[in-house]
PDB file of C-alpha atoms in Angstrom:
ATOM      1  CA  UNK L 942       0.000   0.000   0.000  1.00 95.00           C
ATOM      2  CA  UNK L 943       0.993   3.650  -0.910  1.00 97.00           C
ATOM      3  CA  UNK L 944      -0.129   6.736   0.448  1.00 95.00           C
ATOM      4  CA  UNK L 945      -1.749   8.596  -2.596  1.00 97.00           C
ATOM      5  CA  UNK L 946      -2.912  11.789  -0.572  1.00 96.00           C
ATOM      6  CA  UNK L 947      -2.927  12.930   2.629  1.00 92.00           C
ATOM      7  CA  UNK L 948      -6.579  15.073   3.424  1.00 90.00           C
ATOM      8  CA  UNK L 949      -7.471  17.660   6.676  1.00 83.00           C
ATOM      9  CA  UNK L 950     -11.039  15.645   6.909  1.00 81.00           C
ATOM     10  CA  UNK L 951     -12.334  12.637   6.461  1.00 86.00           C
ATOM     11  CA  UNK L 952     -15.376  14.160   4.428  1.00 90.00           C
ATOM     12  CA  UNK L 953     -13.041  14.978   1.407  1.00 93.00           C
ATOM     13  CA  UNK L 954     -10.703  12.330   1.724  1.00 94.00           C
ATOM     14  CA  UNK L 955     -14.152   9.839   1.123  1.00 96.00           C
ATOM     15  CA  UNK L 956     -15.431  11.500  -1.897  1.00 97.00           C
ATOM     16  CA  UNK L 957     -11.692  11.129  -3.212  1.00 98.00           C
ATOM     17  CA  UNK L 958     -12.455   7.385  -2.402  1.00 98.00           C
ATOM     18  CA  UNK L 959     -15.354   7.017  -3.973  1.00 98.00           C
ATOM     19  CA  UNK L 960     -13.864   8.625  -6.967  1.00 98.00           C
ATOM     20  CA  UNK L 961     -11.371   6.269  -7.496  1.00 98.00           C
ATOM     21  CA  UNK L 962     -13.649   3.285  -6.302  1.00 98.00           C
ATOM     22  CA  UNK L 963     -16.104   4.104  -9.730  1.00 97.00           C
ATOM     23  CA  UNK L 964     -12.602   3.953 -11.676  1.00 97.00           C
ATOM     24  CA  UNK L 965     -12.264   0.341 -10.115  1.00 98.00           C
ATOM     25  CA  UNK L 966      -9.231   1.642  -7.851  1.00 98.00           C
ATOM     26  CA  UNK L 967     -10.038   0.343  -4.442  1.00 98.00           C
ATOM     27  CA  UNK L 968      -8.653   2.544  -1.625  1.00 98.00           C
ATOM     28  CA  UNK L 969      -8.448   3.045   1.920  1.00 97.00           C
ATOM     29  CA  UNK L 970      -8.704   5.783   4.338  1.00 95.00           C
ATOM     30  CA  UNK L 971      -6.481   6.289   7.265  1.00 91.00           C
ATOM     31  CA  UNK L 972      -6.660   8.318   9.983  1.00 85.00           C
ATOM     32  CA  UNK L 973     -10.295   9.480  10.229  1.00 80.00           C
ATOM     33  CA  UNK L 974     -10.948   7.845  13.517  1.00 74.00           C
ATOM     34  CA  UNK L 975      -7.996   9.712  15.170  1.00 64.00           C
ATOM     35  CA  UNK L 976      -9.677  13.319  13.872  1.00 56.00           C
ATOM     36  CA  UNK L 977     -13.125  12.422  14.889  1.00 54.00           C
ATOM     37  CA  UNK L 978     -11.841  11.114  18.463  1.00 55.00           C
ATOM     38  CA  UNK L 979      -9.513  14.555  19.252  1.00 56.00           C
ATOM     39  CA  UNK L 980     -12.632  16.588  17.986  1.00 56.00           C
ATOM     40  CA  UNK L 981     -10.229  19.071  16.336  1.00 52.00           C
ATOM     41  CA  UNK L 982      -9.899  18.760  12.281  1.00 52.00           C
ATOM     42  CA  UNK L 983      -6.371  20.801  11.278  1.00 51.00           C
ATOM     43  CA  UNK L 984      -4.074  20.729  14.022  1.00 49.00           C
ATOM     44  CA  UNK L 985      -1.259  22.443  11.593  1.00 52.00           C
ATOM     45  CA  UNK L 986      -0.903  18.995   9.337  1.00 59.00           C
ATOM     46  CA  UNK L 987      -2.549  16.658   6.696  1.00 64.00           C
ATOM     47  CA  UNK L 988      -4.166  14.159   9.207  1.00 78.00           C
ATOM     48  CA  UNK L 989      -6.390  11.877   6.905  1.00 88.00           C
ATOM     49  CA  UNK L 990      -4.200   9.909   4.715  1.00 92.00           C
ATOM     50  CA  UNK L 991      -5.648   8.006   1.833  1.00 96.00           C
ATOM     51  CA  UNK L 992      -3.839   4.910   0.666  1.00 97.00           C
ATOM     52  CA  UNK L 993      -3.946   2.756  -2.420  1.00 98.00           C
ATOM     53  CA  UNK L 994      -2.441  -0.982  -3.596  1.00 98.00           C
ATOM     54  CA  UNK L 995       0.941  -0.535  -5.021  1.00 98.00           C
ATOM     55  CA  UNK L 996      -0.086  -1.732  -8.888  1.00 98.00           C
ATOM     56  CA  UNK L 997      -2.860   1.393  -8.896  1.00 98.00           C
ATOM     57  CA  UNK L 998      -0.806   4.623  -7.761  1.00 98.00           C
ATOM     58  CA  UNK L 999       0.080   5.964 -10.891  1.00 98.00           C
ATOM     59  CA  UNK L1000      -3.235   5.549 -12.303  1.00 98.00           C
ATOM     60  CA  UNK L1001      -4.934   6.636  -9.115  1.00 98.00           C
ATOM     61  CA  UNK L1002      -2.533   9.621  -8.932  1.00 98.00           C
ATOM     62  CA  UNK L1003      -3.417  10.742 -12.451  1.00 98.00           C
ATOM     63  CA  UNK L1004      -7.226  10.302 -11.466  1.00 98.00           C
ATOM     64  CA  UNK L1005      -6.749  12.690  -8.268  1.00 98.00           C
ATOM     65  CA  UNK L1006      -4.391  14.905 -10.138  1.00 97.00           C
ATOM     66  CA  UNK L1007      -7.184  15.517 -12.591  1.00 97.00           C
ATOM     67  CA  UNK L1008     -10.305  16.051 -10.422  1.00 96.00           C
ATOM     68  CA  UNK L1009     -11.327  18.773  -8.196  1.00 94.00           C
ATOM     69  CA  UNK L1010     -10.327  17.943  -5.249  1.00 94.00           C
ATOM     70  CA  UNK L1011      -6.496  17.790  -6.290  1.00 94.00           C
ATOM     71  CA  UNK L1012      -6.439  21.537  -4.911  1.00 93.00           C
ATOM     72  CA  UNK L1013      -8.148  20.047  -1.013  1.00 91.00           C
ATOM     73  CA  UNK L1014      -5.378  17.799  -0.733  1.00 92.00           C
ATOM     74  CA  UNK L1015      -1.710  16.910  -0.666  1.00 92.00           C
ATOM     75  CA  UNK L1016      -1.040  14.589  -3.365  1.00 95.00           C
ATOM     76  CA  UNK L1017       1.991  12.449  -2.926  1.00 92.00           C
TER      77      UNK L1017
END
């Protein structure tokens, strides 16, 4: 697993996941428990991290790097 981008909230970092999941990328998201649990959601860093399988970066990258939300996250 890879991280592909790292997200200040869970809400965005989903709808990147969903994104790639209609593309046939399946992903994961890391991290959102932590944020919920602390109650705060940017403590001065990229807490949400969303990860894909090693074969589907690239593609998933390109996918990320083309939508929307490329500009709400840190793409690795």
């Amino acid at each position: 697993m890879k991280t592909l981008a790292k997200f200040r909230d869970s809400f965005l970092a989903n709808i990147a996941k969903g994104l790639l999941l209609e593309e046939g990328i399946e992903s994961t998201v890391l991290g959102e428990n932590l944020v919920w649990s602390i109650g705060v959601t940017d403590f001065g860093g990229l807490a949400v991290r969303l990860t894909v399988n090693d074969e589907d970066f690239d593609k998933a990258r390109e996918i990320l790097a083309a939508s929307q939300l490329a500009n709400d996250c840190e793409i690795q």
